[in-house]
Amino acid sequence: FAVLLCVAYYLAFLIRFEGSLPDYYDWKFKRTLPLMVAIQFIFLGVFGQLEGYWRYVSISDIISVAKALVLSAISMLAFEYFFLAGSYPTGVIFINGFLAFIMLSGQRLSLRLLREAYAPITPKSREKVIILGAGDRAERVYREIRQNPDLAFTVAGFVDQSSSMTGIKIHGVKVLGTF
């Protein structure tokens, strides 16, 4: 995390100053880098993003990263207002928050995408099953079957009580009809 946060902060300065960092702001960058990274680490920790198993990253994790970075930006704005006497380029805070979000979320999501894209090849002898229901629970059952190579099932489709669900697809698998 620390490397990504440092890179995001440096890139924010470069973007703000169009690729050429004046000496005064180079000094500001070096002086405020530990503060910015520390603030971000504190809020990422508060939102539980410094631990966990990236293999199971979810939308709620990405939202937590966003919340942590928004609070980090607000804290840095307050610090700038009260202690840096307005001599700090405020645009850097917003650019940094955006870049840090993209980098941290991208890192986490890319690991999950790679895992799902290169899941173990399943043997052809799997038994085809139909899942009853087409709601949230049925979707979770589908994901478990798809992600767990120890289960000897392949989902052939869904059936639901509601005829309005017929024909829609859940993760590319069709709702075949009603029961």
PDB file of C-alpha atoms in Angstrom:
ATOM      1  CA  PHE A   1       0.000   0.000   0.000  1.00  0.00           C
ATOM      2  CA  ALA A   2       2.672   2.474   1.004  1.00  0.00           C
ATOM      3  CA  VAL A   3       4.367   2.385  -2.403  1.00  0.00           C
ATOM      4  CA  LEU A   4       1.067   2.939  -4.237  1.00  0.00           C
ATOM      5  CA  LEU A   5       0.131   5.815  -1.932  1.00  0.00           C
ATOM      6  CA  CYS A   6       3.542   7.467  -2.459  1.00  0.00           C
ATOM      7  CA  VAL A   7       3.313   7.048  -6.234  1.00  0.00           C
ATOM      8  CA  ALA A   8      -0.229   8.486  -6.272  1.00  0.00           C
ATOM      9  CA  TYR A   9       0.885  11.501  -4.238  1.00  0.00           C
ATOM     10  CA  TYR A  10       3.887  12.174  -6.467  1.00  0.00           C
ATOM     11  CA  LEU A  11       1.801  11.807  -9.631  1.00  0.00           C
ATOM     12  CA  ALA A  12      -0.771  14.210  -8.152  1.00  0.00           C
ATOM     13  CA  PHE A  13       1.938  16.864  -7.817  1.00  0.00           C
ATOM     14  CA  LEU A  14       3.188  16.188 -11.350  1.00  0.00           C
ATOM     15  CA  ILE A  15      -0.326  16.394 -12.803  1.00  0.00           C
ATOM     16  CA  ARG A  16      -1.100  19.579 -10.847  1.00  0.00           C
ATOM     17  CA  PHE A  17       2.079  21.248 -12.117  1.00  0.00           C
ATOM     18  CA  GLU A  18       1.827  19.795 -15.638  1.00  0.00           C
ATOM     19  CA  GLY A  19       4.871  17.550 -15.360  1.00  0.00           C
ATOM     20  CA  SER A  20       7.336  20.103 -14.036  1.00  0.00           C
ATOM     21  CA  LEU A  21       7.525  20.402 -10.261  1.00  0.00           C
ATOM     22  CA  PRO A  22       8.877  23.806  -9.106  1.00  0.00           C
ATOM     23  CA  ASP A  23      11.579  23.631  -6.422  1.00  0.00           C
ATOM     24  CA  TYR A  24       9.311  25.121  -3.753  1.00  0.00           C
ATOM     25  CA  TYR A  25       6.611  22.493  -4.364  1.00  0.00           C
ATOM     26  CA  ASP A  26       9.167  19.713  -4.660  1.00  0.00           C
ATOM     27  CA  TRP A  27      10.172  20.658  -1.129  1.00  0.00           C
ATOM     28  CA  LYS A  28       6.461  20.727  -0.105  1.00  0.00           C
ATOM     29  CA  PHE A  29       5.974  17.269  -1.613  1.00  0.00           C
ATOM     30  CA  LYS A  30       8.928  15.813   0.298  1.00  0.00           C
ATOM     31  CA  ARG A  31       7.867  17.496   3.529  1.00  0.00           C
ATOM     32  CA  THR A  32       4.194  16.465   3.379  1.00  0.00           C
ATOM     33  CA  LEU A  33       4.573  12.956   1.909  1.00  0.00           C
ATOM     34  CA  PRO A  34       4.926  11.200   5.295  1.00  0.00           C
ATOM     35  CA  LEU A  35       1.950  13.155   6.652  1.00  0.00           C
ATOM     36  CA  MET A  36      -0.303  12.313   3.695  1.00  0.00           C
ATOM     37  CA  VAL A  37       0.604   8.621   3.714  1.00  0.00           C
ATOM     38  CA  ALA A  38       0.172   8.449   7.509  1.00  0.00           C
ATOM     39  CA  ILE A  39      -3.290  10.036   7.310  1.00  0.00           C
ATOM     40  CA  GLN A  40      -4.305   7.644   4.537  1.00  0.00           C
ATOM     41  CA  PHE A  41      -2.967   4.646   6.461  1.00  0.00           C
ATOM     42  CA  ILE A  42      -4.907   5.685   9.568  1.00  0.00           C
ATOM     43  CA  PHE A  43      -8.207   5.904   7.696  1.00  0.00           C
ATOM     44  CA  LEU A  44      -7.581   2.759   5.663  1.00  0.00           C
ATOM     45  CA  GLY A  45      -6.973   1.006   8.984  1.00  0.00           C
ATOM     46  CA  VAL A  46     -10.127   2.460  10.534  1.00  0.00           C
ATOM     47  CA  PHE A  47     -12.121   1.037   7.617  1.00  0.00           C
ATOM     48  CA  GLY A  48     -10.408  -2.350   7.891  1.00  0.00           C
ATOM     49  CA  GLN A  49      -8.533  -2.134   4.595  1.00  0.00           C
ATOM     50  CA  LEU A  50      -5.053  -2.919   5.902  1.00  0.00           C
ATOM     51  CA  GLU A  51      -5.914  -6.531   6.567  1.00  0.00           C
ATOM     52  CA  GLY A  52      -8.122  -9.055   4.877  1.00  0.00           C
ATOM     53  CA  TYR A  53      -7.903 -11.554   2.106  1.00  0.00           C
ATOM     54  CA  TRP A  54      -7.755  -9.822  -1.272  1.00  0.00           C
ATOM     55  CA  ARG A  55      -8.995 -12.963  -2.942  1.00  0.00           C
ATOM     56  CA  TYR A  56     -12.456 -12.100  -1.627  1.00  0.00           C
ATOM     57  CA  VAL A  57     -12.506  -8.367  -2.349  1.00  0.00           C
ATOM     58  CA  SER A  58     -16.023  -7.055  -2.785  1.00  0.00           C
ATOM     59  CA  ILE A  59     -17.856  -3.875  -3.656  1.00  0.00           C
ATOM     60  CA  SER A  60     -18.113  -3.063   0.064  1.00  0.00           C
ATOM     61  CA  ASP A  61     -14.299  -3.172   0.271  1.00  0.00           C
ATOM     62  CA  ILE A  62     -14.015  -0.721  -2.620  1.00  0.00           C
ATOM     63  CA  ILE A  63     -16.578   1.562  -0.946  1.00  0.00           C
ATOM     64  CA  SER A  64     -14.544   1.397   2.272  1.00  0.00           C
ATOM     65  CA  VAL A  65     -11.405   2.409   0.357  1.00  0.00           C
ATOM     66  CA  ALA A  66     -13.339   5.368  -1.089  1.00  0.00           C
ATOM     67  CA  LYS A  67     -14.598   6.423   2.356  1.00  0.00           C
ATOM     68  CA  ALA A  68     -11.099   6.195   3.822  1.00  0.00           C
ATOM     69  CA  LEU A  69      -9.628   8.300   1.031  1.00  0.00           C
ATOM     70  CA  VAL A  70     -12.399  10.918   1.241  1.00  0.00           C
ATOM     71  CA  LEU A  71     -11.809  11.294   4.980  1.00  0.00           C
ATOM     72  CA  SER A  72      -8.060  11.461   4.313  1.00  0.00           C
ATOM     73  CA  ALA A  73      -8.618  14.291   1.841  1.00  0.00           C
ATOM     74  CA  ILE A  74     -10.854  16.174   4.275  1.00  0.00           C
ATOM     75  CA  SER A  75      -8.251  15.737   7.025  1.00  0.00           C
ATOM     76  CA  MET A  76      -5.478  16.973   4.755  1.00  0.00           C
ATOM     77  CA  LEU A  77      -7.598  19.979   3.730  1.00  0.00           C
ATOM     78  CA  ALA A  78      -8.126  20.811   7.411  1.00  0.00           C
ATOM     79  CA  PHE A  79      -4.426  20.359   8.121  1.00  0.00           C
ATOM     80  CA  GLU A  80      -3.583  22.599   5.168  1.00  0.00           C
ATOM     81  CA  TYR A  81      -6.014  25.283   6.333  1.00  0.00           C
ATOM     82  CA  PHE A  82      -4.873  25.342   9.953  1.00  0.00           C
ATOM     83  CA  PHE A  83      -1.161  24.525   9.736  1.00  0.00           C
ATOM     84  CA  LEU A  84       0.129  25.151   6.227  1.00  0.00           C
ATOM     85  CA  ALA A  85      -1.392  28.622   5.927  1.00  0.00           C
ATOM     86  CA  GLY A  86      -2.816  28.001   2.471  1.00  0.00           C
ATOM     87  CA  SER A  87       0.607  27.562   0.900  1.00  0.00           C
ATOM     88  CA  TYR A  88      -0.233  24.011  -0.114  1.00  0.00           C
ATOM     89  CA  PRO A  89      -1.674  23.281  -3.580  1.00  0.00           C
ATOM     90  CA  THR A  90      -5.215  22.170  -2.717  1.00  0.00           C
ATOM     91  CA  GLY A  91      -5.761  20.550  -6.120  1.00  0.00           C
ATOM     92  CA  VAL A  92      -3.098  17.992  -5.253  1.00  0.00           C
ATOM     93  CA  ILE A  93      -5.314  16.648  -2.448  1.00  0.00           C
ATOM     94  CA  PHE A  94      -8.188  15.890  -4.818  1.00  0.00           C
ATOM     95  CA  ILE A  95      -5.979  14.507  -7.584  1.00  0.00           C
ATOM     96  CA  ASN A  96      -4.171  12.350  -5.031  1.00  0.00           C
ATOM     97  CA  GLY A  97      -7.435  10.977  -3.638  1.00  0.00           C
ATOM     98  CA  PHE A  98      -8.604  10.024  -7.120  1.00  0.00           C
ATOM     99  CA  LEU A  99      -5.288   8.411  -8.110  1.00  0.00           C
ATOM    100  CA  ALA A 100      -4.962   6.563  -4.801  1.00  0.00           C
ATOM    101  CA  PHE A 101      -8.507   5.211  -5.197  1.00  0.00           C
ATOM    102  CA  ILE A 102      -7.814   4.020  -8.739  1.00  0.00           C
ATOM    103  CA  MET A 103      -4.516   2.408  -7.732  1.00  0.00           C
ATOM    104  CA  LEU A 104      -5.718   0.691  -4.545  1.00  0.00           C
ATOM    105  CA  SER A 105      -9.007  -0.476  -6.051  1.00  0.00           C
ATOM    106  CA  GLY A 106      -7.305  -1.537  -9.264  1.00  0.00           C
ATOM    107  CA  GLN A 107      -4.744  -3.565  -7.367  1.00  0.00           C
ATOM    108  CA  ARG A 108      -7.388  -5.379  -5.357  1.00  0.00           C
ATOM    109  CA  LEU A 109      -9.818  -5.936  -8.215  1.00  0.00           C
ATOM    110  CA  SER A 110      -7.112  -7.087 -10.613  1.00  0.00           C
ATOM    111  CA  LEU A 111      -6.141  -9.881  -8.237  1.00  0.00           C
ATOM    112  CA  ARG A 112      -9.753 -11.022  -8.046  1.00  0.00           C
ATOM    113  CA  LEU A 113     -10.219 -10.756 -11.812  1.00  0.00           C
ATOM    114  CA  LEU A 114      -7.099 -12.822 -12.435  1.00  0.00           C
ATOM    115  CA  ARG A 115      -8.277 -15.441  -9.966  1.00  0.00           C
ATOM    116  CA  GLU A 116     -11.685 -15.699 -11.582  1.00  0.00           C
ATOM    117  CA  ALA A 117     -10.342 -15.602 -15.137  1.00  0.00           C
ATOM    118  CA  TYR A 118      -7.805 -18.336 -14.501  1.00  0.00           C
ATOM    119  CA  ALA A 119      -9.894 -20.522 -12.198  1.00  0.00           C
ATOM    120  CA  PRO A 120      -8.906 -24.176 -12.214  1.00  0.00           C
ATOM    121  CA  ILE A 121     -10.098 -26.012 -15.284  1.00  0.00           C
ATOM    122  CA  THR A 122     -13.006 -28.197 -14.292  1.00  0.00           C
ATOM    123  CA  PRO A 123     -13.362 -31.752 -15.457  1.00  0.00           C
ATOM    124  CA  LYS A 124     -16.034 -32.558 -18.076  1.00  0.00           C
ATOM    125  CA  SER A 125     -17.702 -35.117 -15.783  1.00  0.00           C
ATOM    126  CA  ARG A 126     -19.524 -32.507 -13.705  1.00  0.00           C
ATOM    127  CA  GLU A 127     -23.202 -33.057 -13.107  1.00  0.00           C
ATOM    128  CA  LYS A 128     -25.550 -30.378 -14.478  1.00  0.00           C
ATOM    129  CA  VAL A 129     -27.904 -28.778 -11.975  1.00  0.00           C
ATOM    130  CA  ILE A 130     -30.710 -26.236 -12.047  1.00  0.00           C
ATOM    131  CA  ILE A 131     -30.879 -23.711  -9.221  1.00  0.00           C
ATOM    132  CA  LEU A 132     -34.302 -22.998  -7.732  1.00  0.00           C
ATOM    133  CA  GLY A 133     -34.797 -19.251  -7.506  1.00  0.00           C
ATOM    134  CA  ALA A 134     -33.227 -16.311  -9.282  1.00  0.00           C
ATOM    135  CA  GLY A 135     -32.652 -13.869  -6.443  1.00  0.00           C
ATOM    136  CA  ASP A 136     -29.674 -12.926  -4.303  1.00  0.00           C
ATOM    137  CA  ARG A 137     -29.413 -16.304  -2.581  1.00  0.00           C
ATOM    138  CA  ALA A 138     -29.522 -18.168  -5.903  1.00  0.00           C
ATOM    139  CA  GLU A 139     -26.782 -15.906  -7.240  1.00  0.00           C
ATOM    140  CA  ARG A 140     -24.614 -16.681  -4.200  1.00  0.00           C
ATOM    141  CA  VAL A 141     -25.216 -20.419  -4.733  1.00  0.00           C
ATOM    142  CA  TYR A 142     -24.180 -20.014  -8.370  1.00  0.00           C
ATOM    143  CA  ARG A 143     -20.976 -18.196  -7.401  1.00  0.00           C
ATOM    144  CA  GLU A 144     -20.114 -20.883  -4.852  1.00  0.00           C
ATOM    145  CA  ILE A 145     -20.614 -23.651  -7.409  1.00  0.00           C
ATOM    146  CA  ARG A 146     -18.552 -21.781  -9.992  1.00  0.00           C
ATOM    147  CA  GLN A 147     -15.696 -20.838  -7.672  1.00  0.00           C
ATOM    148  CA  ASN A 148     -15.394 -24.064  -5.701  1.00  0.00           C
ATOM    149  CA  PRO A 149     -13.565 -26.700  -7.779  1.00  0.00           C
ATOM    150  CA  ASP A 150     -14.444 -29.391  -5.204  1.00  0.00           C
ATOM    151  CA  LEU A 151     -18.128 -29.197  -6.090  1.00  0.00           C
ATOM    152  CA  ALA A 152     -18.935 -31.533  -8.969  1.00  0.00           C
ATOM    153  CA  PHE A 153     -21.679 -29.361 -10.485  1.00  0.00           C
ATOM    154  CA  THR A 154     -22.194 -27.134 -13.500  1.00  0.00           C
ATOM    155  CA  VAL A 155     -25.176 -24.787 -13.457  1.00  0.00           C
ATOM    156  CA  ALA A 156     -27.422 -25.407 -16.463  1.00  0.00           C
ATOM    157  CA  GLY A 157     -29.893 -22.678 -15.538  1.00  0.00           C
ATOM    158  CA  PHE A 158     -32.218 -21.159 -12.984  1.00  0.00           C
ATOM    159  CA  VAL A 159     -35.963 -21.525 -12.430  1.00  0.00           C
ATOM    160  CA  ASP A 160     -37.956 -19.008 -10.418  1.00  0.00           C
ATOM    161  CA  GLN A 161     -41.494 -18.582  -9.073  1.00  0.00           C
ATOM    162  CA  SER A 162     -41.936 -15.340 -10.980  1.00  0.00           C
ATOM    163  CA  SER A 163     -42.574 -15.622 -14.705  1.00  0.00           C
ATOM    164  CA  SER A 164     -41.151 -12.113 -15.156  1.00  0.00           C
ATOM    165  CA  MET A 165     -37.677 -13.553 -14.485  1.00  0.00           C
ATOM    166  CA  THR A 166     -37.878 -16.032 -17.368  1.00  0.00           C
ATOM    167  CA  GLY A 167     -35.290 -15.312 -20.045  1.00  0.00           C
ATOM    168  CA  ILE A 168     -33.015 -13.022 -18.058  1.00  0.00           C
ATOM    169  CA  LYS A 169     -29.417 -14.033 -17.468  1.00  0.00           C
ATOM    170  CA  ILE A 170     -27.532 -14.202 -14.188  1.00  0.00           C
ATOM    171  CA  HIS A 171     -23.781 -14.303 -14.770  1.00  0.00           C
ATOM    172  CA  GLY A 172     -24.492 -15.443 -18.321  1.00  0.00           C
ATOM    173  CA  VAL A 173     -26.764 -18.338 -17.239  1.00  0.00           C
ATOM    174  CA  LYS A 174     -30.380 -18.134 -18.329  1.00  0.00           C
ATOM    175  CA  VAL A 175     -33.484 -18.304 -16.142  1.00  0.00           C
ATOM    176  CA  LEU A 176     -35.246 -21.147 -17.919  1.00  0.00           C
ATOM    177  CA  GLY A 177     -38.764 -20.832 -16.580  1.00  0.00           C
ATOM    178  CA  THR A 178     -40.942 -21.117 -13.506  1.00  0.00           C
ATOM    179  CA  PHE A 179     -41.669 -23.823 -10.967  1.00  0.00           C
TER     180      PHE A 179
END
